[in-house]
Short mmCIF file of C-alpha atoms in Angstrom, two decimals:
data_model
loop_
_atom_site.label_atom_id
_atom_site.label_comp_id
_atom_site.label_asym_id
_atom_site.label_seq_id
_atom_site.Cartn_x
_atom_site.Cartn_y
_atom_site.Cartn_z
CA MET A 17 -43.09 -37.05 -6.97
CA LYS A 18 -40.25 -38.64 -8.91
CA ARG A 19 -37.17 -39.96 -7.13
CA TYR A 20 -33.93 -39.93 -9.10
CA LEU A 21 -30.99 -42.29 -8.78
CA VAL A 22 -27.81 -41.07 -10.47
CA ILE A 23 -25.57 -43.78 -11.96
CA ILE A 24 -22.02 -42.86 -12.99
CA GLY A 25 -21.15 -45.10 -15.93
CA GLY A 26 -23.41 -46.94 -18.34
CA GLY A 27 -21.42 -50.07 -19.18
CA HIS A 28 -22.42 -53.72 -18.82
CA SER A 29 -21.45 -53.71 -15.13
CA GLN A 30 -23.93 -50.93 -14.37
CA ALA A 31 -26.84 -52.37 -16.38
CA PRO A 32 -28.19 -54.72 -13.65
CA PHE A 33 -28.26 -51.82 -11.17
CA VAL A 34 -30.32 -49.72 -13.60
CA LYS A 35 -32.82 -52.58 -13.94
CA ALA A 36 -32.96 -53.07 -10.18
CA ALA A 37 -33.74 -49.35 -9.73
CA ASN A 38 -36.50 -49.58 -12.35
CA LYS A 39 -38.12 -52.42 -10.41
CA LYS A 40 -38.28 -50.15 -7.36
CA ASN A 41 -39.99 -47.43 -9.43
CA LEU A 42 -37.02 -45.09 -9.33
CA SER A 43 -36.08 -42.82 -12.21
CA THR A 44 -32.48 -43.32 -13.30
CA ILE A 45 -30.09 -40.74 -14.69
CA VAL A 46 -27.08 -42.39 -16.34
CA PHE A 47 -23.89 -40.60 -17.41
CA ASP A 48 -21.43 -42.20 -19.83
CA ARG A 49 -19.46 -40.67 -22.71
CA ASN A 50 -20.32 -43.69 -24.88
CA LYS A 51 -23.47 -42.69 -26.78
CA SER A 52 -24.28 -46.39 -27.24
CA ALA A 53 -23.64 -47.46 -23.65
CA PRO A 54 -25.46 -50.72 -22.75
CA SER A 55 -27.39 -49.10 -19.88
CA LYS A 56 -28.83 -46.38 -22.09
CA LYS A 57 -31.90 -48.33 -23.23
CA ASP A 58 -33.05 -49.08 -19.66
CA SER A 59 -32.32 -45.67 -18.12
CA THR A 60 -34.95 -42.97 -17.67
CA TYR A 61 -32.53 -40.25 -18.75
CA PHE A 62 -29.16 -40.72 -20.42
CA TYR A 63 -26.42 -38.12 -20.94
CA ALA A 64 -23.39 -38.77 -23.13
CA ILE A 65 -21.02 -37.06 -20.69
CA SER A 66 -17.74 -38.43 -19.37
CA THR A 67 -17.89 -39.96 -15.90
CA HIS A 68 -14.78 -37.86 -15.13
CA ASP A 69 -16.56 -34.53 -15.70
CA ASN A 70 -18.05 -33.97 -12.25
CA LYS A 71 -18.72 -30.25 -12.77
CA LYS A 72 -20.76 -30.77 -15.93
CA ILE A 73 -22.72 -33.58 -14.29
CA GLU A 74 -23.31 -31.36 -11.24
CA SER A 75 -24.74 -28.58 -13.40
CA ILE A 76 -27.31 -30.96 -14.92
CA LEU A 77 -28.38 -32.25 -11.51
CA LEU A 78 -28.79 -28.87 -9.79
CA ASN A 79 -32.42 -28.50 -10.82
CA LEU A 80 -33.22 -31.95 -9.40
CA ASN A 81 -31.43 -31.41 -6.09
CA LYS A 82 -34.47 -32.02 -3.86
CA ASP A 83 -35.50 -35.17 -5.71
CA LEU A 84 -32.12 -36.95 -5.78
CA ILE A 85 -32.04 -40.05 -3.58
CA GLY A 86 -28.53 -41.31 -4.35
CA CYS A 87 -25.51 -41.51 -6.62
CA ILE A 88 -23.72 -44.80 -7.30
CA THR A 89 -21.14 -46.31 -9.61
CA TYR A 90 -19.90 -49.81 -10.29
CA SER A 91 -16.77 -48.62 -12.03
CA ALA A 92 -13.51 -49.10 -10.15
CA HIS A 93 -11.84 -46.36 -12.18
CA PRO A 94 -10.55 -43.67 -9.77
CA SER A 95 -12.12 -40.83 -11.78
CA ALA A 96 -15.60 -42.40 -11.74
CA LEU A 97 -15.30 -43.00 -8.00
CA LYS A 98 -14.14 -39.39 -7.47
CA THR A 99 -17.17 -38.09 -9.37
CA THR A 100 -19.53 -40.29 -7.33
CA ALA A 101 -17.97 -39.21 -4.02
CA TYR A 102 -18.03 -35.54 -5.06
CA LEU A 103 -21.73 -35.66 -6.01
CA ASN A 104 -22.68 -37.51 -2.82
CA GLU A 105 -21.07 -34.79 -0.73
CA ARG A 106 -22.34 -31.96 -2.92
CA PHE A 107 -25.97 -33.12 -2.66
CA LYS A 108 -25.70 -34.66 0.85
CA LEU A 109 -26.42 -38.21 -0.31
CA LYS A 110 -25.52 -41.51 1.36
CA GLY A 111 -22.69 -43.64 -0.03
CA ILE A 112 -19.05 -43.17 -0.98
CA SER A 113 -17.51 -39.92 0.28
CA LEU A 114 -14.29 -38.11 -0.57
CA THR A 115 -12.97 -39.05 2.89
CA ASN A 116 -13.55 -42.75 2.17
CA LEU A 117 -12.02 -42.41 -1.25
CA LYS A 118 -8.62 -41.18 -0.08
CA TYR A 119 -8.01 -44.47 1.77
CA PHE A 120 -8.73 -46.38 -1.42
CA LEU A 121 -6.62 -44.15 -3.66
CA LYS A 122 -3.67 -43.75 -1.28
CA LYS A 123 -2.48 -47.23 -0.36
CA ASP A 124 0.18 -45.98 2.07
CA LEU A 125 -2.46 -43.94 3.92
CA PHE A 126 -4.59 -47.05 4.37
CA HIS A 127 -1.63 -49.10 5.61
CA ASP A 128 -0.64 -46.38 8.11
CA ALA A 129 -4.22 -46.13 9.36
CA ILE A 130 -4.62 -49.82 10.13
CA LYS A 131 -1.17 -49.99 11.75
CA ASN A 132 -2.36 -47.30 14.15
CA LEU A 133 -5.36 -49.53 14.90
CA ASN A 134 -2.94 -52.37 15.81
CA ILE A 135 -4.07 -54.41 12.83
CA LYS A 136 -1.38 -56.43 11.05
CA THR A 137 -0.33 -55.37 7.54
CA PRO A 138 2.85 -56.16 5.56
CA ILE A 139 5.75 -53.68 5.76
CA SER A 140 5.87 -51.49 2.66
CA TRP A 141 8.08 -48.82 1.10
CA THR A 142 7.25 -46.18 -1.54
CA PHE A 143 9.63 -45.32 -4.40
CA ASN A 144 9.75 -42.83 -7.25
CA SER A 145 12.61 -44.45 -9.20
CA ILE A 146 13.60 -47.93 -10.37
CA VAL A 147 17.17 -47.46 -9.10
CA SER A 148 16.16 -46.68 -5.53
CA ALA A 149 13.64 -49.54 -5.50
CA GLN A 150 16.18 -52.06 -6.81
CA GLY A 151 18.73 -50.90 -4.27
CA MET A 152 16.37 -51.84 -1.44
CA LEU A 153 15.82 -55.44 -2.53
CA LYS A 154 17.47 -58.05 -0.32
CA PRO A 155 18.74 -61.45 -1.52
CA ASN A 156 16.40 -64.37 -0.85
CA GLU A 157 13.47 -62.03 -0.18
CA ARG A 158 10.33 -61.55 -2.28
CA TYR A 159 8.22 -58.43 -2.58
CA VAL A 160 4.95 -57.34 -4.19
CA ALA A 161 5.19 -54.34 -6.52
CA LYS A 162 1.96 -52.32 -6.79
CA PRO A 163 0.74 -48.82 -7.70
CA SER A 164 1.04 -46.23 -4.93
CA ARG A 165 -2.01 -44.16 -5.85
CA GLY A 166 -5.24 -45.41 -7.40
CA GLY A 167 -4.96 -48.62 -9.32
CA TYR A 168 -7.72 -51.19 -9.39
CA GLY A 169 -8.05 -54.92 -9.88
CA SER A 170 -4.73 -56.66 -10.46
CA LYS A 171 -3.37 -54.04 -12.85
CA GLY A 172 0.30 -53.31 -12.21
CA ILE A 173 0.61 -55.79 -9.33
CA ASN A 174 3.46 -58.31 -9.62
CA LEU A 175 5.76 -60.44 -7.49
CA VAL A 176 9.43 -59.33 -7.66
CA SER A 177 12.75 -60.44 -6.17
CA HIS A 178 16.44 -59.45 -5.93
CA LYS A 179 17.53 -61.19 -9.13
CA ASP A 180 14.39 -60.61 -11.16
CA ASP A 181 15.25 -60.14 -14.85
CA LEU A 182 11.82 -58.55 -15.38
CA PHE A 183 12.04 -56.15 -12.42
CA GLU A 184 12.23 -53.04 -14.58
CA LYS A 185 9.21 -54.11 -16.63
CA LYS A 186 7.18 -54.94 -13.51
CA TYR A 187 8.14 -51.66 -11.82
CA GLU A 188 7.06 -49.71 -14.90
CA ALA A 189 3.75 -51.59 -15.00
CA ALA A 190 3.05 -50.51 -11.41
CA ALA A 191 4.13 -46.92 -12.13
CA GLU A 192 1.92 -46.69 -15.23
CA ASN A 193 -1.12 -47.67 -13.17
CA SER A 194 -0.30 -45.28 -10.32
CA LEU A 195 -1.80 -41.78 -10.31
CA ASP A 196 1.40 -40.30 -8.90
CA LYS A 197 3.70 -42.66 -10.86
CA LYS A 198 5.18 -43.93 -7.60
CA VAL A 199 5.47 -47.61 -6.71
CA ILE A 200 4.99 -49.49 -3.45
CA LEU A 201 7.15 -52.50 -2.66
CA GLN A 202 5.43 -54.60 -0.03
CA GLU A 203 6.99 -57.49 1.83
CA PHE A 204 5.71 -60.83 0.57
CA ILE A 205 3.73 -62.74 3.19
CA ASP A 206 3.42 -66.45 2.57
CA GLY A 207 0.03 -67.90 3.41
CA LYS A 208 -3.53 -68.38 2.20
CA GLU A 209 -5.01 -65.39 0.41
CA TYR A 210 -8.68 -64.49 0.85
CA ASN A 211 -11.00 -61.81 -0.45
CA ILE A 212 -13.78 -60.54 1.79
CA SER A 213 -16.83 -58.93 0.19
CA GLY A 214 -19.52 -57.07 2.06
CA PHE A 215 -21.39 -53.86 2.67
CA VAL A 216 -21.60 -51.24 5.42
CA TYR A 217 -25.05 -50.23 6.62
CA ASP A 218 -25.71 -47.84 9.50
CA ASP A 219 -21.96 -47.88 10.19
CA ILE A 220 -21.90 -51.66 10.70
CA PRO A 221 -20.04 -53.91 8.21
CA HIS A 222 -21.83 -57.07 7.05
CA LEU A 223 -19.77 -59.82 5.40
CA LEU A 224 -21.40 -61.33 2.32
CA LEU A 225 -18.69 -63.60 1.02
CA LEU A 226 -15.32 -65.03 2.01
CA CYS A 227 -13.39 -66.40 -0.98
CA LYS A 228 -10.06 -68.16 -1.08
CA LYS A 229 -7.98 -66.82 -3.98
CA HIS A 230 -5.70 -69.09 -5.94
CA ILE A 231 -3.72 -68.81 -9.17
CA LEU A 232 -4.20 -72.17 -10.86
CA PHE A 233 -1.53 -71.60 -13.45
CA GLU A 234 0.22 -68.75 -15.17
CA THR A 235 2.16 -68.85 -18.40
CA SER A 236 2.88 -66.32 -21.12
CA GLY A 237 -0.40 -67.32 -22.75
CA ASN A 238 -2.86 -68.15 -20.01
CA LYS A 239 -3.68 -67.30 -16.43
CA ILE A 240 -6.59 -68.65 -14.43
CA GLU A 241 -7.41 -67.17 -11.04
CA SER A 242 -10.03 -68.83 -8.88
CA PHE A 243 -12.25 -67.52 -6.11
CA LYS A 244 -13.50 -70.46 -4.04
CA ASN A 245 -16.33 -69.81 -1.61
CA ASN A 246 -15.20 -70.36 2.00
CA SER A 247 -18.06 -68.55 3.69
CA ASN A 248 -18.83 -71.53 5.94
CA ASP A 249 -15.50 -70.98 7.76
CA THR A 250 -17.20 -69.27 10.69
CA THR A 251 -14.05 -69.32 12.85
CA LEU A 252 -12.10 -67.22 10.35
CA LEU A 253 -15.09 -64.96 9.70
CA THR A 254 -15.42 -64.24 13.42
CA LYS A 255 -11.73 -63.28 13.64
CA ILE A 256 -12.00 -61.02 10.60
CA SER A 257 -15.27 -59.28 11.48
CA HIS A 258 -13.92 -57.51 14.57
CA GLU A 259 -10.94 -56.08 12.65
CA VAL A 260 -13.11 -55.04 9.71
CA ARG A 261 -15.45 -53.15 12.01
CA LYS A 262 -12.53 -51.21 13.53
CA ILE A 263 -11.25 -50.27 10.06
CA PHE A 264 -14.54 -48.93 8.76
CA GLN A 265 -15.38 -47.07 11.95
CA PHE A 266 -12.10 -45.21 11.45
CA ILE A 267 -12.58 -44.67 7.70
CA LYS A 268 -16.24 -43.71 8.31
CA LEU A 269 -17.51 -45.84 5.44
CA SER A 270 -21.28 -46.33 5.28
CA ASN A 271 -24.06 -47.47 2.96
CA THR A 272 -21.82 -48.92 0.28
CA PHE A 273 -20.00 -52.09 -0.76
CA PHE A 274 -16.40 -52.93 0.07
CA ASN A 275 -13.86 -55.68 -0.44
CA ILE A 276 -10.67 -56.45 1.45
CA ASP A 277 -7.75 -58.74 0.61
CA ILE A 278 -6.16 -60.61 3.50
CA ILE A 279 -3.47 -63.25 3.95
CA VAL A 280 -3.74 -65.84 6.71
CA ASN A 281 -0.36 -67.07 7.95
CA GLU A 282 -0.92 -69.67 10.67
CA ASN A 283 -2.63 -67.67 13.46
CA ASP A 284 -1.87 -64.25 12.00
CA ILE A 285 -4.18 -62.30 9.69
CA PHE A 286 -2.56 -59.62 7.51
CA PHE A 287 -4.75 -56.99 5.84
CA ILE A 288 -3.32 -56.29 2.39
CA ASP A 289 -5.67 -53.95 0.54
CA PHE A 290 -8.99 -52.18 0.90
CA ASN A 291 -11.18 -51.45 -2.11
CA LEU A 292 -14.47 -49.68 -2.57
CA LEU A 293 -17.20 -51.69 -4.31
CA LEU A 294 -16.86 -55.45 -4.75
CA ASP A 295 -13.95 -57.29 -6.35
CA THR A 296 -14.03 -58.02 -10.06
CA LYS A 297 -17.22 -59.87 -11.04
CA ILE A 298 -18.00 -60.83 -7.44
CA ASP A 299 -21.46 -59.30 -7.97
CA ARG A 300 -22.11 -61.98 -10.60
CA PHE A 301 -20.76 -64.69 -8.32
CA LEU A 302 -23.13 -63.61 -5.54
CA TYR A 303 -26.04 -63.38 -7.97
CA PHE A 304 -25.17 -66.87 -9.24
CA MET A 305 -25.52 -68.12 -5.67
CA GLY A 306 -28.91 -66.49 -5.20
CA VAL A 307 -27.98 -63.15 -3.61
CA ASP A 308 -29.78 -60.20 -5.20
CA ILE A 309 -26.79 -57.89 -4.94
CA TYR A 310 -28.29 -55.34 -7.34
CA SER A 311 -31.42 -54.73 -5.26
CA LEU A 312 -29.19 -54.54 -2.19
CA GLN A 313 -27.29 -51.61 -3.71
CA ILE A 314 -30.56 -49.73 -4.25
CA ASP A 315 -31.70 -50.50 -0.69
CA LEU A 316 -28.40 -49.14 0.63
CA VAL A 317 -29.10 -45.88 -1.20
CA LEU A 318 -32.66 -45.80 0.14
CA ASN A 319 -31.41 -46.67 3.65
CA GLN A 320 -33.87 -49.56 3.94
CA VAL A 321 -31.83 -52.77 3.93
CA ASP A 322 -33.40 -55.90 5.39
CA ILE A 323 -30.33 -57.12 7.28
CA LYS A 324 -31.86 -60.50 8.14
CA ALA A 325 -32.21 -61.28 4.45
CA PHE A 326 -28.46 -60.86 4.02
CA ASP A 327 -27.30 -62.62 7.17
CA LEU A 328 -24.27 -64.56 5.90
CA ILE A 329 -24.11 -67.29 8.51
CA ARG A 330 -27.81 -68.23 8.70
CA ASN A 331 -29.15 -67.74 5.20
CA HIS A 332 -26.75 -68.01 2.30
CA SER A 333 -23.28 -68.27 0.81
CA LYS A 334 -22.57 -71.76 2.14
CA LYS A 335 -23.00 -73.18 -1.34
CA GLU A 336 -19.86 -74.83 -2.71
CA ALA A 337 -18.91 -72.80 -5.75
CA THR A 338 -15.81 -71.54 -7.47
CA MET A 339 -15.43 -68.60 -9.84
CA ARG A 340 -12.46 -68.60 -12.17
CA PHE A 341 -11.10 -65.93 -14.46
CA ILE A 342 -9.49 -66.81 -17.75
CA TYR A 343 -7.12 -64.04 -18.77
CA ASP A 344 -6.50 -65.34 -22.27
CA GLN A 345 -9.20 -63.99 -24.59
CA PRO A 346 -9.12 -66.72 -27.31
CA LEU A 347 -9.48 -69.44 -24.67
CA ALA A 348 -12.33 -67.62 -22.93
CA THR A 349 -14.28 -66.87 -26.08
CA SER A 350 -13.87 -70.38 -27.46
CA LEU A 351 -15.83 -71.88 -24.58
CA GLU A 352 -19.50 -72.41 -25.34
CA SER A 353 -22.72 -73.33 -23.49
CA LYS A 354 -23.26 -69.78 -22.25
CA ALA A 355 -26.33 -69.21 -20.11
CA LYS A 356 -28.07 -65.87 -19.82
CA ASP A 357 -30.35 -64.62 -17.09
CA THR A 358 -33.01 -62.67 -18.95
CA ASN A 359 -33.97 -60.55 -15.94
CA SER A 360 -30.53 -59.16 -15.18
CA GLY A 361 -28.78 -59.46 -18.53
CA ILE A 362 -25.92 -61.31 -16.82
CA VAL A 363 -24.09 -63.90 -18.86
CA TYR A 364 -22.30 -66.77 -17.16
CA GLU A 365 -21.26 -70.29 -18.07
CA PRO A 366 -21.95 -72.77 -15.28
CA LEU A 367 -20.23 -76.13 -15.00
CA LEU A 368 -17.70 -75.76 -17.79
CA TYR A 369 -14.26 -77.32 -17.89
CA VAL A 370 -10.82 -76.09 -18.90
CA GLU A 371 -7.52 -77.83 -19.24
CA ASP A 372 -4.76 -77.14 -16.73
CA PRO A 373 -1.33 -77.57 -18.38
CA MET A 374 0.29 -77.91 -14.94
CA GLU A 375 -1.81 -81.01 -14.34
CA ASN A 376 -0.81 -82.35 -17.74
CA SER A 377 2.86 -81.90 -16.87
CA LYS A 378 2.40 -84.08 -13.79
CA GLY A 379 1.46 -86.95 -16.06
CA ASN A 380 -1.50 -88.06 -14.02
CA GLY A 381 -3.86 -87.93 -16.98
CA GLU A 382 -6.40 -85.84 -15.07
CA SER A 383 -6.60 -82.43 -16.69
CA LYS A 384 -10.19 -81.30 -16.35
CA LEU A 385 -11.19 -78.70 -13.75
CA PRO A 386 -14.86 -78.16 -12.81
CA ILE A 387 -15.92 -74.55 -12.77
CA GLY A 388 -18.82 -73.28 -10.70
CA ILE A 389 -19.07 -70.07 -12.68
CA LEU A 390 -16.75 -69.01 -15.44
CA LEU A 391 -16.79 -65.34 -16.27
CA GLY A 392 -14.48 -65.03 -19.23
CA TYR A 393 -11.56 -62.63 -19.28
CA ARG A 394 -10.91 -59.40 -17.42
#
């Protein structure tokens, strides 16, 4: 009897998951409107249907209802996530649900939920006009402008202040990336920013990676953001794990990946955002460090994860490594020495160097920055 795994989206990000499913002798059904999608050649069945069209996808899967073992996506687009959640509920499959999804799509709902759990989160306000948002700004205070509904990655997220000449432009960027065109202004919390990556299995969250986030420099031409592995900070991980478990017990998330942004200010931990799946390219970072994240996704669907193999503290993720994003396309594409893993199709460039103009301006003559894994531009 064949077992079918449905994959919503057939881009480069989904390709390693298709290959991982093939290795476990699963038949894959991939949906993507791009007739030449990269995952097409490795899938068992491919349909050139938009990932947003959940009803059309449902009609194709009806005849296979009894043989479906799961539906996944690695697209952070709200519509692809909605389709995945809808199909999981429709066919009673494990993974992302519509209930989970609302906490990802509605940022204010997530913030209200964790406040009720007595978990710290920055104060935030929601606006539907630039005038009302500007009127709330206080002198000598900074805020983070972000989309109210949906939004993914760093799109539409900017730091703003009372006398910000670019406030209107930044507000509009947040509104354009918000499903309801509303904007959240969140109080700025000074401190160290971290991203936590992990998965929930049998209702228990397991932390895979703790990364310190840092903007190395930002100009009109270039921006480099680094994720430095801090997974050997067991004290911080212990503090975080209890809060994370409370959050996901409330949200009822299970058998899927997650990532959370936090800010540590002295002894206080503020939870900033919750996202389904892993943060941008973190799957490649984990794979680079020897974690088979793609097989893990399939095991989550099959409900047969070997937890000991992914025990963060005892087994992995203590390697010193840094992942950096280059936002400027010419700079990213000019770098050479690319390495390719032939099994997964993942391309990364280990141990490359880039120049930091901020270091040059200090006049210390040291301008080279080692990179553990450089993933090009977003």
